[in-house]
Coordinates of C-alpha atoms in Angstrom, one line a residue:
Chain A
M1 CA -170.9 -38.9 58.2
N2 CA -173.6 -37.3 55.9
G3 CA -172.9 -35.2 53.0
P4 CA -172.8 -31.6 53.1
D5 CA -175.9 -29.5 52.7
L6 CA -177.0 -27.8 49.6
Q7 CA -175.5 -24.2 51.0
R8 CA -172.1 -26.1 51.0
S9 CA -171.9 -28.3 48.2
L10 CA -172.9 -24.6 46.4
R11 CA -169.6 -23.2 48.0
L12 CA -167.5 -26.3 47.2
F13 CA -168.5 -25.8 43.9
E14 CA -167.5 -21.8 43.5
R15 CA -164.3 -22.8 45.4
M16 CA -163.7 -25.6 42.8
L17 CA -164.8 -23.3 40.1
L18 CA -162.2 -20.4 41.1
I19 CA -159.1 -23.2 41.1
R20 CA -160.1 -24.3 38.0
R21 CA -160.7 -21.1 36.0
M22 CA -157.5 -19.2 37.9
E23 CA -155.3 -22.3 36.4
E24 CA -156.6 -22.2 33.1
R25 CA -155.8 -18.5 32.7
L26 CA -152.5 -19.2 34.0
G27 CA -152.2 -22.0 31.8
D28 CA -152.8 -19.5 28.9
L29 CA -150.5 -16.7 30.4
G30 CA -147.3 -19.3 30.9
K31 CA -147.7 -20.2 27.0
A32 CA -147.7 -16.5 26.5
G33 CA -144.8 -15.7 28.3
E34 CA -145.9 -13.9 31.2
L35 CA -144.7 -16.1 33.7
P36 CA -141.4 -16.9 34.7
G37 CA -140.2 -20.5 35.9
N38 CA -141.8 -24.1 36.4
V39 CA -145.5 -24.1 36.4
H40 CA -147.7 -27.7 37.4
L41 CA -151.4 -27.3 36.9
Y42 CA -153.7 -29.0 39.3
I43 CA -156.7 -28.7 37.0
G44 CA -158.8 -32.4 37.5
Q45 CA -157.6 -32.7 41.1
E46 CA -159.6 -29.3 42.4
A47 CA -162.3 -32.2 44.1
V48 CA -159.5 -33.1 46.5
A49 CA -158.0 -29.5 48.0
T50 CA -161.5 -28.4 48.2
G51 CA -162.9 -31.3 50.1
V52 CA -159.9 -31.0 52.5
C53 CA -159.8 -27.6 53.1
A54 CA -163.6 -26.9 53.6
H55 CA -162.9 -28.5 57.3
L56 CA -160.1 -26.4 58.0
D57 CA -160.1 -22.7 59.3
D58 CA -156.8 -20.1 59.2
S59 CA -155.8 -21.6 62.6
D60 CA -155.2 -25.1 60.9
W61 CA -152.0 -26.0 58.9
V62 CA -151.2 -27.2 55.5
A63 CA -148.2 -28.3 54.0
S64 CA -148.6 -28.4 50.0
T65 CA -146.7 -29.9 46.9
H66 CA -145.0 -28.4 44.0
R67 CA -148.4 -28.9 42.6
G68 CA -150.0 -26.2 44.8
H69 CA -152.4 -23.9 43.6
G70 CA -155.3 -25.9 44.1
H71 CA -154.1 -26.0 47.9
F72 CA -153.4 -22.3 48.3
L73 CA -156.7 -21.3 47.0
A74 CA -158.8 -23.8 48.7
K75 CA -157.3 -23.1 52.2
G76 CA -158.5 -19.3 51.6
G77 CA -155.2 -17.6 49.8
D78 CA -155.6 -14.7 47.8
P79 CA -155.9 -15.0 43.7
R80 CA -154.6 -12.0 42.9
A81 CA -151.6 -12.7 45.7
M82 CA -151.3 -16.1 43.9
A83 CA -151.2 -15.2 40.4
A84 CA -148.9 -12.0 41.1
E85 CA -146.8 -14.6 42.9
L86 CA -146.3 -16.6 39.5
M87 CA -145.7 -13.5 37.4
G88 CA -142.9 -12.3 39.7
K89 CA -144.5 -9.1 40.7
E90 CA -144.0 -7.2 43.9
T91 CA -147.8 -7.9 45.3
G92 CA -147.1 -11.3 44.9
I93 CA -147.8 -13.3 48.4
C94 CA -144.1 -13.7 48.5
H95 CA -143.2 -10.7 46.6
G96 CA -142.3 -12.8 43.9
K97 CA -139.4 -14.8 45.4
G98 CA -141.2 -17.9 45.4
G99 CA -142.9 -18.6 42.5
S100 CA -145.2 -21.1 41.5
M101 CA -143.6 -23.9 43.6
H102 CA -143.4 -21.8 46.7
V103 CA -146.9 -19.9 47.4
A104 CA -147.5 -19.8 51.1
D105 CA -149.7 -17.7 53.4
V106 CA -148.7 -18.2 56.9
S107 CA -151.2 -16.0 58.2
K108 CA -153.8 -18.7 56.7
G109 CA -152.0 -21.6 57.9
I110 CA -150.3 -22.2 54.5
L111 CA -147.1 -23.4 55.0
G112 CA -146.5 -23.4 51.1
A113 CA -146.0 -25.2 48.0
N114 CA -142.8 -27.0 48.0
G115 CA -140.2 -27.7 45.2
I116 CA -139.4 -31.2 47.1
V117 CA -141.1 -33.9 46.6
G118 CA -142.2 -35.2 49.7
G119 CA -141.0 -31.9 51.3
G120 CA -144.0 -31.0 53.6
V121 CA -144.0 -34.1 55.2
G122 CA -141.7 -33.2 57.9
L123 CA -142.9 -29.6 58.3
A124 CA -146.8 -30.8 58.5
V125 CA -145.7 -33.2 61.3
G126 CA -143.8 -30.7 63.3
A127 CA -146.7 -28.3 63.0
A128 CA -148.9 -31.3 64.4
L129 CA -146.6 -32.0 67.3
G130 CA -147.0 -27.9 68.0
A131 CA -150.9 -28.3 67.5
Q132 CA -151.2 -31.3 69.9
L133 CA -148.9 -29.5 72.4
D134 CA -150.9 -26.6 72.3
G135 CA -154.2 -28.3 72.9
E136 CA -156.1 -26.3 71.1
G137 CA -158.0 -28.4 68.6
R138 CA -155.9 -27.9 65.7
V139 CA -154.8 -29.8 63.0
A140 CA -152.4 -30.3 60.2
V141 CA -152.7 -31.7 56.7
V142 CA -149.9 -32.8 54.4
F143 CA -150.8 -33.2 50.7
F144 CA -148.3 -35.1 48.8
G145 CA -148.7 -37.4 45.5
D146 CA -147.9 -40.8 44.5
G147 CA -144.8 -40.1 43.4
A148 CA -144.1 -38.5 46.9
S149 CA -145.4 -41.8 48.5
S150 CA -142.2 -43.6 47.5
Q151 CA -140.1 -41.2 49.7
G152 CA -138.7 -42.4 52.9
V153 CA -140.0 -39.6 54.8
I154 CA -143.6 -40.9 54.3
S155 CA -142.7 -43.9 56.1
E156 CA -141.3 -41.9 59.1
A157 CA -144.2 -39.9 59.3
L158 CA -146.7 -42.9 59.4
N159 CA -144.9 -44.3 62.2
I160 CA -144.2 -41.0 64.5
A161 CA -147.7 -40.0 63.5
A162 CA -149.4 -43.3 64.7
L163 CA -147.4 -43.6 67.6
W164 CA -147.7 -40.1 68.8
K165 CA -151.3 -39.8 67.8
L166 CA -150.5 -36.7 66.2
P167 CA -153.5 -34.2 64.6
L168 CA -152.6 -35.1 61.4
L169 CA -154.2 -36.0 58.0
L170 CA -151.8 -37.4 55.3
V171 CA -153.9 -36.8 52.2
C172 CA -152.1 -38.7 49.2
E173 CA -153.5 -37.3 45.9
N174 CA -152.8 -40.0 43.7
N175 CA -153.3 -38.5 40.2
G176 CA -151.6 -41.4 38.1
F177 CA -148.0 -40.3 37.2
S178 CA -144.8 -39.9 39.7
Q179 CA -143.8 -37.1 36.7
F180 CA -143.8 -39.1 33.6
S181 CA -143.9 -42.3 35.1
P182 CA -147.7 -44.2 35.3
Y183 CA -148.3 -45.2 38.6
E184 CA -148.1 -49.1 38.6
T185 CA -144.6 -48.6 37.2
V186 CA -143.2 -47.2 40.2
N187 CA -145.3 -48.0 42.9
A188 CA -146.2 -51.3 44.5
G189 CA -149.2 -51.9 46.3
D190 CA -151.9 -49.5 47.4
I191 CA -151.1 -46.3 49.0
W192 CA -153.9 -46.1 51.8
R193 CA -153.2 -49.7 52.8
R194 CA -149.8 -48.5 54.4
A195 CA -151.7 -47.0 57.2
E196 CA -152.9 -50.3 58.9
P197 CA -149.6 -52.2 59.8
F198 CA -149.0 -48.6 61.7
G199 CA -152.3 -49.0 63.6
M200 CA -153.7 -45.8 62.0
P201 CA -157.1 -45.3 59.9
G202 CA -156.4 -45.7 56.3
A203 CA -159.2 -44.7 53.7
L204 CA -159.5 -44.9 50.1
V205 CA -161.7 -42.1 48.3
D206 CA -162.7 -41.2 44.7
G207 CA -160.7 -38.1 44.3
N208 CA -163.0 -37.0 41.6
D209 CA -165.8 -37.0 44.1
V210 CA -165.9 -33.9 46.6
H211 CA -169.0 -34.7 48.7
A212 CA -167.0 -38.3 48.8
V213 CA -163.5 -36.1 49.9
W214 CA -165.7 -34.1 52.2
R215 CA -167.4 -37.0 54.3
V216 CA -164.2 -39.1 54.5
V217 CA -161.8 -35.9 55.7
G218 CA -164.7 -35.0 58.1
E219 CA -164.4 -37.7 60.0
A220 CA -160.8 -37.9 59.9
V221 CA -160.7 -34.4 61.1
A222 CA -162.7 -34.6 63.8
R223 CA -160.7 -37.7 64.9
A224 CA -157.7 -35.6 64.9
R225 CA -159.3 -32.7 66.7
S226 CA -160.8 -34.8 69.6
G227 CA -157.2 -36.5 70.0
E228 CA -157.6 -39.7 68.3
G229 CA -154.9 -39.3 66.3
A230 CA -153.8 -39.3 62.4
T231 CA -155.5 -40.9 59.4
L232 CA -153.9 -41.8 55.9
I233 CA -156.6 -40.8 53.0
E234 CA -155.6 -41.5 49.4
A235 CA -157.8 -39.9 46.9
R236 CA -157.7 -41.6 43.3
T237 CA -157.7 -38.5 40.8
Y238 CA -156.2 -37.7 37.5
R239 CA -153.7 -34.8 36.2
W240 CA -155.6 -33.7 33.2
R241 CA -152.8 -31.5 32.3
T242 CA -149.0 -32.2 31.8
H243 CA -146.5 -32.9 34.8
V244 CA -145.2 -29.3 33.7
E245 CA -146.4 -26.8 31.3
S246 CA -144.6 -26.8 28.1
E247 CA -143.0 -30.4 28.7
E248 CA -144.2 -31.2 25.2
S249 CA -141.2 -29.3 24.2
F250 CA -139.0 -31.5 25.7
L251 CA -140.4 -34.7 26.0
A252 CA -139.1 -37.4 23.4
A253 CA -142.1 -39.6 23.7
P254 CA -145.7 -39.7 25.0
Y255 CA -146.1 -41.3 28.6
R256 CA -149.9 -41.9 28.2
T257 CA -152.6 -42.0 25.7
Q258 CA -155.2 -39.3 24.6
E259 CA -157.7 -41.8 25.2
E260 CA -157.0 -42.0 28.8
V261 CA -156.9 -38.4 29.3
E262 CA -160.2 -38.1 27.6
S263 CA -161.8 -40.9 29.8
W264 CA -160.9 -39.0 32.8
K265 CA -162.3 -35.9 31.5
Q266 CA -165.4 -37.6 31.5
R267 CA -165.3 -37.7 35.2
D268 CA -164.6 -34.1 35.5
P269 CA -165.4 -33.2 39.5
I270 CA -166.6 -30.1 38.6
S271 CA -169.2 -31.1 36.1
R272 CA -170.3 -33.7 38.4
L273 CA -171.0 -31.5 41.2
E274 CA -172.7 -29.0 39.0
E275 CA -174.9 -31.6 37.3
F276 CA -175.9 -32.3 40.9
L277 CA -176.7 -29.0 41.7
V278 CA -178.8 -28.5 38.7
S279 CA -180.4 -31.9 39.5
E280 CA -181.5 -30.0 42.9
D281 CA -183.2 -27.2 41.1
L282 CA -179.8 -24.8 41.9
E283 CA -179.0 -23.8 38.1
K284 CA -179.8 -20.0 38.9
D285 CA -177.1 -20.3 42.2
V286 CA -174.7 -22.1 39.6
A287 CA -175.0 -19.7 37.0
A288 CA -174.4 -17.0 39.4
I289 CA -171.4 -18.4 41.0
R290 CA -170.0 -18.9 37.4
A291 CA -170.3 -15.2 36.9
R292 CA -168.9 -14.5 40.2
V293 CA -165.7 -16.4 39.9
E294 CA -165.3 -15.2 36.2
G295 CA -165.2 -11.7 37.8
V296 CA -162.9 -12.6 40.8
T297 CA -160.9 -14.5 38.4
E298 CA -160.5 -11.6 35.7
S299 CA -159.9 -8.9 38.1
A300 CA -157.1 -11.1 39.9
I301 CA -155.1 -11.8 36.7
T302 CA -155.4 -8.2 35.2
D303 CA -154.5 -6.3 38.7
A304 CA -151.7 -8.8 38.9
L305 CA -150.7 -8.2 35.2
N306 CA -150.7 -4.6 36.1
D307 CA -148.8 -4.7 39.1
P308 CA -145.1 -3.6 39.3
L309 CA -142.1 -5.8 39.9
P310 CA -140.2 -5.7 42.8
P311 CA -137.3 -3.8 43.5
V312 CA -133.9 -5.1 43.2
S313 CA -133.1 -4.2 46.9
R314 CA -136.2 -7.3 47.5
A315 CA -133.3 -9.9 46.8
F316 CA -131.3 -9.2 49.6
E317 CA -133.8 -9.1 52.3
D318 CA -135.4 -12.0 54.4
M319 CA -132.4 -14.0 54.9
F320 CA -132.6 -13.9 58.7
A321 CA -135.0 -12.5 60.9
N322 CA -133.6 -9.5 62.8
G323 CA -131.2 -8.5 59.9
Chain B
M1 CA -117.2 -18.3 88.7
A2 CA -117.5 -22.7 88.8
K3 CA -115.7 -25.5 87.0
R4 CA -117.5 -27.1 84.4
R5 CA -117.0 -29.8 81.6
L6 CA -118.1 -28.3 78.2
I7 CA -121.0 -31.0 77.8
H8 CA -122.1 -29.9 81.3
A9 CA -122.2 -26.1 80.6
V10 CA -124.4 -27.2 77.3
N11 CA -126.5 -29.1 79.8
E12 CA -127.1 -26.1 82.1
A13 CA -127.6 -23.8 79.3
L14 CA -130.3 -26.1 78.2
H15 CA -132.0 -26.5 81.5
E16 CA -131.8 -22.5 82.3
E17 CA -133.2 -21.9 78.7
M18 CA -136.1 -24.2 79.1
E19 CA -136.8 -22.9 82.3
R20 CA -136.8 -19.5 81.3
D21 CA -139.3 -20.4 77.8
D22 CA -142.0 -22.9 77.9
R23 CA -141.7 -23.0 74.2
V24 CA -138.2 -24.3 74.1
I25 CA -138.7 -27.9 73.1
L26 CA -136.3 -30.8 72.9
Y27 CA -136.4 -33.8 70.5
G28 CA -134.4 -36.7 69.2
E29 CA -133.3 -39.8 69.3
D30 CA -132.4 -40.9 73.3
V31 CA -132.6 -37.4 74.4
R32 CA -134.3 -38.5 77.8
I33 CA -131.2 -40.8 78.1
G34 CA -128.5 -38.7 76.7
L35 CA -125.8 -40.4 74.8
F36 CA -123.4 -37.3 75.4
G37 CA -124.7 -36.0 78.8
D38 CA -125.8 -32.9 77.5
T39 CA -129.5 -33.2 77.8
R40 CA -129.2 -35.0 81.4
G41 CA -132.0 -34.4 83.9
L42 CA -134.3 -32.4 81.3
F43 CA -136.7 -34.9 80.9
D44 CA -137.2 -35.5 84.8
K45 CA -137.4 -31.7 85.0
F46 CA -139.5 -31.0 82.4
G47 CA -141.2 -34.0 81.6
G48 CA -142.4 -36.1 78.2
K49 CA -143.8 -32.9 76.3
R50 CA -141.2 -30.7 76.2
V51 CA -138.2 -33.5 76.3
I52 CA -139.1 -36.1 73.2
N53 CA -137.5 -39.2 72.5
T54 CA -138.1 -39.7 68.5
P55 CA -137.7 -43.1 66.9
I56 CA -134.4 -43.2 64.7
S57 CA -135.7 -40.8 61.9
E58 CA -133.5 -37.9 60.9
V59 CA -135.4 -37.2 57.6
V60 CA -138.8 -36.2 59.3
M61 CA -136.7 -34.7 62.4
T62 CA -135.2 -32.1 60.6
G63 CA -138.3 -31.1 58.9
M64 CA -140.2 -31.3 62.1
A65 CA -138.2 -28.6 63.6
V66 CA -139.5 -26.2 60.7
G67 CA -143.0 -26.8 61.2
M68 CA -143.0 -26.5 65.3
A69 CA -140.9 -23.4 64.6
A70 CA -143.5 -22.5 62.5
A71 CA -146.4 -23.5 64.8
G72 CA -144.8 -20.9 67.5
Y73 CA -142.1 -23.1 69.3
R74 CA -138.6 -23.0 69.5
P75 CA -137.3 -26.6 69.1
I76 CA -133.9 -27.9 69.5
C77 CA -133.8 -31.1 67.5
H78 CA -130.8 -33.3 68.6
M79 CA -129.4 -35.0 65.8
M80 CA -126.8 -36.8 68.1
Y81 CA -123.6 -37.3 65.7
G82 CA -123.0 -34.9 63.2
N83 CA -122.8 -37.4 60.2
F84 CA -126.6 -37.7 61.0
L85 CA -127.1 -34.4 60.0
Y86 CA -126.8 -35.9 56.4
T87 CA -129.3 -38.4 57.0
G88 CA -131.8 -35.4 57.8
F89 CA -130.0 -32.9 55.3
D90 CA -132.8 -32.5 52.8
S91 CA -135.2 -30.4 55.3
I92 CA -132.2 -28.3 56.7
A93 CA -131.0 -27.5 53.2
N94 CA -134.0 -27.1 51.6
Q95 CA -137.0 -26.0 53.8
A96 CA -134.9 -24.8 57.2
A97 CA -132.4 -23.0 55.4
K98 CA -134.5 -21.5 52.6
L99 CA -138.2 -21.0 53.4
R100 CA -137.9 -17.6 55.6
Y101 CA -136.1 -16.2 52.4
M102 CA -138.8 -17.6 49.7
T103 CA -141.7 -16.8 51.8
A104 CA -140.2 -13.2 51.9
G105 CA -140.2 -13.3 55.5
Q106 CA -143.4 -14.9 56.6
L107 CA -141.8 -17.6 58.7
K108 CA -139.8 -16.8 61.6
L109 CA -137.6 -20.1 62.4
P110 CA -136.1 -20.1 65.9
L111 CA -134.8 -23.4 65.7
V112 CA -131.5 -25.2 66.9
Y113 CA -130.1 -28.7 65.3
L114 CA -127.8 -29.8 67.7
A115 CA -125.4 -32.5 67.0
S116 CA -121.6 -33.4 67.6
T117 CA -118.5 -33.0 65.6
G118 CA -115.0 -33.9 65.3
A119 CA -113.0 -36.8 65.6
G120 CA -110.6 -38.4 68.2
R121 CA -112.5 -41.2 69.7
S122 CA -111.8 -43.5 67.3
S123 CA -115.4 -44.1 66.4
G124 CA -114.5 -44.4 62.6
A125 CA -115.1 -41.7 59.6
Q126 CA -119.1 -42.3 59.7
H127 CA -119.3 -40.8 63.4
S128 CA -116.6 -38.2 63.3
D129 CA -117.0 -35.7 60.6
A130 CA -117.2 -31.9 60.8
P131 CA -120.1 -31.3 59.2
Y132 CA -120.0 -27.5 59.0
P133 CA -118.9 -26.6 55.8
G134 CA -121.7 -27.8 53.7
V135 CA -123.9 -26.0 56.3
M136 CA -122.0 -22.6 56.0
N137 CA -122.8 -22.9 52.4
L138 CA -126.4 -23.0 52.5
G139 CA -126.7 -19.3 53.8
G140 CA -129.8 -19.3 55.8
I141 CA -128.3 -21.3 58.8
K142 CA -126.4 -20.0 61.2
V143 CA -123.3 -22.1 62.4
V144 CA -121.8 -22.1 66.0
I145 CA -119.2 -24.2 67.3
P146 CA -117.7 -23.5 70.7
S147 CA -114.3 -24.0 72.2
T148 CA -114.5 -23.8 75.8
P149 CA -117.3 -24.5 78.8
A150 CA -118.0 -21.1 79.0
D151 CA -118.4 -20.4 75.3
A152 CA -120.4 -23.4 74.9
K153 CA -123.0 -22.3 77.5
G154 CA -123.1 -18.8 76.7
L155 CA -123.3 -19.6 72.5
M156 CA -126.1 -22.4 73.2
K157 CA -128.2 -19.9 75.3
A158 CA -127.8 -17.3 72.5
S159 CA -128.2 -20.1 69.9
I160 CA -131.9 -20.9 72.0
R161 CA -132.8 -17.3 71.8
E162 CA -132.0 -16.7 68.3
D163 CA -135.0 -16.2 66.0
N164 CA -133.3 -18.1 62.8
P165 CA -132.1 -21.5 62.3
V166 CA -128.7 -22.8 63.9
L167 CA -126.7 -25.4 63.9
F168 CA -125.1 -25.7 67.1
L169 CA -122.1 -28.2 67.1
L170 CA -120.4 -29.7 70.3
P171 CA -116.7 -30.7 69.6
T172 CA -117.1 -34.3 71.5
R173 CA -113.0 -34.1 72.3
R174 CA -113.6 -31.1 74.4
G175 CA -116.5 -32.6 76.1
G176 CA -114.9 -33.5 79.1
E177 CA -112.8 -30.8 79.7
Q178 CA -113.1 -28.5 82.4
G179 CA -113.4 -24.9 82.1
E180 CA -114.7 -22.2 84.4
V181 CA -118.0 -20.9 83.4
P182 CA -119.4 -17.3 84.7
D183 CA -122.4 -17.5 87.3
G184 CA -125.6 -15.8 85.9
D185 CA -127.1 -15.5 82.8
H186 CA -124.0 -15.9 80.6
V187 CA -124.9 -15.3 77.0
V188 CA -122.4 -15.1 74.0
P189 CA -123.6 -13.3 71.1
L190 CA -123.6 -15.2 68.0
G191 CA -121.5 -14.0 65.0
K192 CA -119.0 -12.5 67.3
G193 CA -115.2 -13.9 67.6
S194 CA -112.7 -13.9 70.2
V195 CA -109.3 -13.3 70.7
K196 CA -108.3 -15.8 73.1
R197 CA -104.4 -15.0 73.3
E198 CA -102.8 -11.9 71.8
G199 CA -99.8 -11.8 70.3
R200 CA -97.9 -9.6 67.8
D201 CA -96.2 -11.9 65.0
V202 CA -98.9 -14.6 63.5
T203 CA -102.3 -14.9 63.7
V204 CA -103.8 -18.6 64.2
V205 CA -107.6 -18.9 63.6
A206 CA -108.4 -21.7 65.2
I207 CA -111.8 -23.8 65.2
G208 CA -113.5 -25.7 67.9
V209 CA -111.3 -28.4 69.0
M210 CA -108.5 -26.9 67.3
V211 CA -108.1 -23.8 69.5
R212 CA -106.5 -26.4 72.2
H213 CA -103.9 -27.0 69.8
A214 CA -103.3 -23.5 68.8
M215 CA -102.8 -22.6 72.7
R216 CA -100.6 -25.2 73.1
A217 CA -98.4 -24.3 70.4
A218 CA -98.6 -20.3 71.0
A219 CA -97.2 -21.4 74.3
T220 CA -94.4 -23.4 73.2
L221 CA -93.6 -20.7 70.5
S222 CA -93.7 -18.1 72.9
E223 CA -90.6 -19.7 74.6
E224 CA -88.7 -18.8 71.2
G225 CA -89.8 -15.6 71.3
I226 CA -92.7 -15.9 68.6
E227 CA -95.8 -14.6 69.9
V228 CA -99.1 -16.2 68.2
E229 CA -102.4 -14.5 68.3
V230 CA -104.8 -17.0 68.7
V231 CA -108.4 -16.1 67.3
D232 CA -111.6 -18.3 67.8
P233 CA -114.3 -17.5 65.6
M234 CA -117.2 -19.2 67.5
T235 CA -119.5 -18.6 65.0
L236 CA -118.7 -19.7 61.4
F237 CA -121.6 -18.3 59.6
P238 CA -122.0 -15.1 59.8
L239 CA -118.2 -14.9 60.2
D240 CA -116.6 -12.2 62.2
K241 CA -114.4 -11.0 59.2
E242 CA -113.5 -8.0 60.9
L243 CA -112.1 -9.6 64.0
I244 CA -109.7 -11.9 61.6
L245 CA -108.9 -9.2 59.4
A246 CA -108.0 -6.8 62.4
S247 CA -105.4 -9.3 63.9
V248 CA -104.0 -10.0 60.4
R249 CA -103.5 -6.2 59.9
K250 CA -101.6 -6.3 63.4
T251 CA -99.6 -9.5 63.0
G252 CA -99.4 -9.7 58.8
R253 CA -99.5 -13.6 59.2
L254 CA -102.3 -15.8 58.8
V255 CA -102.3 -19.7 59.7
I256 CA -106.0 -21.7 60.1
L257 CA -106.4 -24.7 62.0
D258 CA -109.6 -26.4 61.3
E259 CA -110.9 -30.0 61.6
A260 CA -112.8 -30.4 58.3
R261 CA -111.4 -31.3 55.2
A262 CA -109.3 -28.5 53.2
T263 CA -111.6 -28.4 50.2
C264 CA -114.3 -25.6 50.3
S265 CA -114.0 -25.6 54.2
A266 CA -114.2 -22.8 56.7
A267 CA -110.3 -22.6 56.6
S268 CA -110.4 -22.1 52.8
E269 CA -112.9 -19.4 53.4
I270 CA -111.0 -17.4 55.8
A271 CA -108.0 -17.7 53.6
A272 CA -109.9 -16.6 51.1
I273 CA -111.5 -13.0 52.9
V274 CA -108.1 -12.4 53.9
A275 CA -106.8 -12.7 50.1
E276 CA -109.7 -10.6 49.3
Q277 CA -109.9 -8.1 51.7
G278 CA -106.7 -8.2 53.8
F279 CA -104.2 -8.7 51.1
A280 CA -102.0 -5.7 51.7
S281 CA -101.7 -7.0 55.4
L282 CA -99.9 -10.1 54.3
R283 CA -96.2 -10.5 54.9
G284 CA -96.6 -14.0 53.6
P285 CA -98.4 -16.8 52.2
V286 CA -101.4 -18.2 54.3
G287 CA -100.8 -21.3 56.1
S288 CA -103.5 -23.7 57.1
V289 CA -103.7 -27.3 58.5
A290 CA -106.5 -29.1 57.9
K291 CA -107.6 -32.8 57.3
I292 CA -106.7 -34.5 54.5
V293 CA -107.9 -38.1 54.8
K294 CA -110.3 -39.8 57.2
L295 CA -108.2 -42.4 59.0
E296 CA -110.1 -42.0 62.2
H297 CA -110.0 -45.4 63.7
A298 CA -106.5 -46.6 63.9
W299 CA -104.8 -43.6 65.3
R300 CA -104.6 -44.1 69.0
R301 CA -102.2 -47.0 67.7
L302 CA -100.4 -45.2 65.3
D303 CA -96.4 -44.0 66.1
G304 CA -95.7 -40.6 65.6
R305 CA -99.6 -39.3 65.7
N306 CA -100.3 -36.0 67.6
D307 CA -103.1 -35.9 70.0
D308 CA -106.2 -35.8 67.9
G309 CA -104.6 -38.3 65.0
F310 CA -104.4 -35.7 62.6
Q311 CA -101.8 -35.5 59.6
V312 CA -100.4 -31.8 59.3
A313 CA -100.3 -31.4 55.8
P314 CA -99.9 -28.3 53.7
F315 CA -103.1 -26.0 52.7
P316 CA -104.7 -27.2 50.5
G317 CA -104.2 -30.6 50.7

C-alpha cells in the first residue's frame, strides 16, 4: 500500500497533536491534584493509535488498555468528555464512574480503556465474531501492550482468530515496559512472530512512524474487511512518561536511564511528521493545525474544569438495564 | 403438560428461544455434540453460525460474550462444568459484571453464562463445585439455579430474554429427573422465588438440588405433625428477600439447605438477611445445612452417607 496523501498526513498530524496536547495538560492537572485516581499517559506512542484508527469508522470496534486516552481520541472520542471523565465530572463520558482507565464511547465503537492488562482481548474477539456474523465488513481492533502479550488470553485469541478468520487486528504496542519491567526481562522472543505458528499474518512496524503504521494497518484492515482474517501487528515504540503519574513518589529505584528516554525523544513521532510536512511546503497548514489544536485542547480542559460533579444518586444507577 | 427431564426442559428452552430470536448465539466447548444433552439438536437445526464449537479457551470465551453482546447479539456462553467458570473468571468478574456500570449504562449486556453446578456424580472436587457464592458477590451478574424441569425451562427462557448478564446453573444431579413442564411459552421471571410446599411450623429455604431433599424431609416431618414450608429462591441474585421474610414471619423458624460451602455462601447471606430484617419473627436460631468438606469422589462407597454424599453439619461449619 502507498503512503497517505498529504491531506491525510495533515489529518494524522492534527490527531496526534491533539492526543499529545490533551495529555500534557492532563498530566499537569494531575500534578496539581485535579484528577482523582491513577493516570497512565500515552505520550510518545501517538502514531500507533492514530495510524490504526485512521482506517476505522464509528461502526468498527476498538478495545483499549489502561493507557487508553490516545485510542479514545484517535477513534473520535470527544476531548472534553474525556477530560471531564478524568476529573470525575457529570459531563464525563461515563459520568465520572470510570475515570482514566475506563474512558469508553460505545456510540463511536470504543469499548473502552480497561483496567485489566489484556482485558480488552476477549471483548474484541467477541465483537469481531459479531462483525463476522453481521457480514457487513466491520472490523474489531484490540490494542494491548508488551506486558499483556504475556497473558494467556493472547494465545487463546490468536488461535481462535486464526481458526475462524475473524475480522480482527491484534495491535501490540511494545513500549518497552511491562509496568516497571524492561521488555527483555519478562518477554521471550518477538511478539509479532507469534502469529506465524497460527498461520496468521504478523508484522513488525516502527510505532513512531505514523506513515508506516498507516500502511501496515491499511493492508490488515483490508484483509479483515474482505473476509481474509486476522493480523497480529507489533508496533515498537516508547513510553516517554512514567508507567503511572506520580510513580517517582513511591518507586525505590529507577528502572531506566534518562539517556534512554532522551534517545527516544529524538524519535518523536510528531516531530518526524512535522518535519516531513514542512519539507512538503505545508508549514502554514502545520501552524494552522497547531493553533486549532491549542484551541480545542484549551476549551476542552477549561469546560471540563468548570463542569459540575455528578449527583450522589449517580452512584446507584446503571448496575442493570431496566432497573 | 408434558413430562420432561430437567436437562431436556433446558434443551427445549434453547430451541424455542433460538427460534424466536436469531440474535441468540450459543457457543462453547463441544456444544454441537453436547456433553450434558442440553444443547442436543441445536446445531442440526440452527447451523454452525449460531451453534459454535470453541477451542478449550475459557479465558477468552467469557470475554467474547461481552464483546458479542456489545455488538448486538445475545450470546450464551456454555462453560460446561461450574468449576470452569473459575478458569474464565477474569472477564466474568472484571468485564461482564462491571462494564455497564462503569460506562454509565452505555452498554447493554444480554448474555448468559451456562454451567453445571454441584456434586453427586463422583467426578471429584474439581468438577463438583457450587460456584455461585462468588458470583453473587460480584453484583453485576444475575444468578439463577432451578430445581425442577418446569422452572428450568421457564428460567432459561427468561435468562435469554434478560438484558443483563446471567449465570444460569444446571443442577447436574437433577438433570435426569422427570417433571411436568407446562405447554406453550412458559417463562419464569428472574428475581422471584417460589413456595414449593406450604407449612406453618418452619421455613426451609433450599437451593437447587437441595429442594428435593427439603421436600422429602418435609413429607417425613409431616407424618410427625411438623409442617415445613419449602421455599426455593430460584434466583440467588437478586434474591427474593420478601418471599423468604414473609415465610419466616409466618413460621418463626428458618433452616437453609445449600450445596455450596458454608462460608460466605447463599445460606449465610439468607441467614444474615433474616437476622437483619426479620429478627423479631424468629423464635429460635437460624439453622443451616451446607457443605463443609470437599470429599466428592468416594461418597458412593461410604457407609451412612445420604443420597448426595453430604455431611450434615451445624452452621456455620
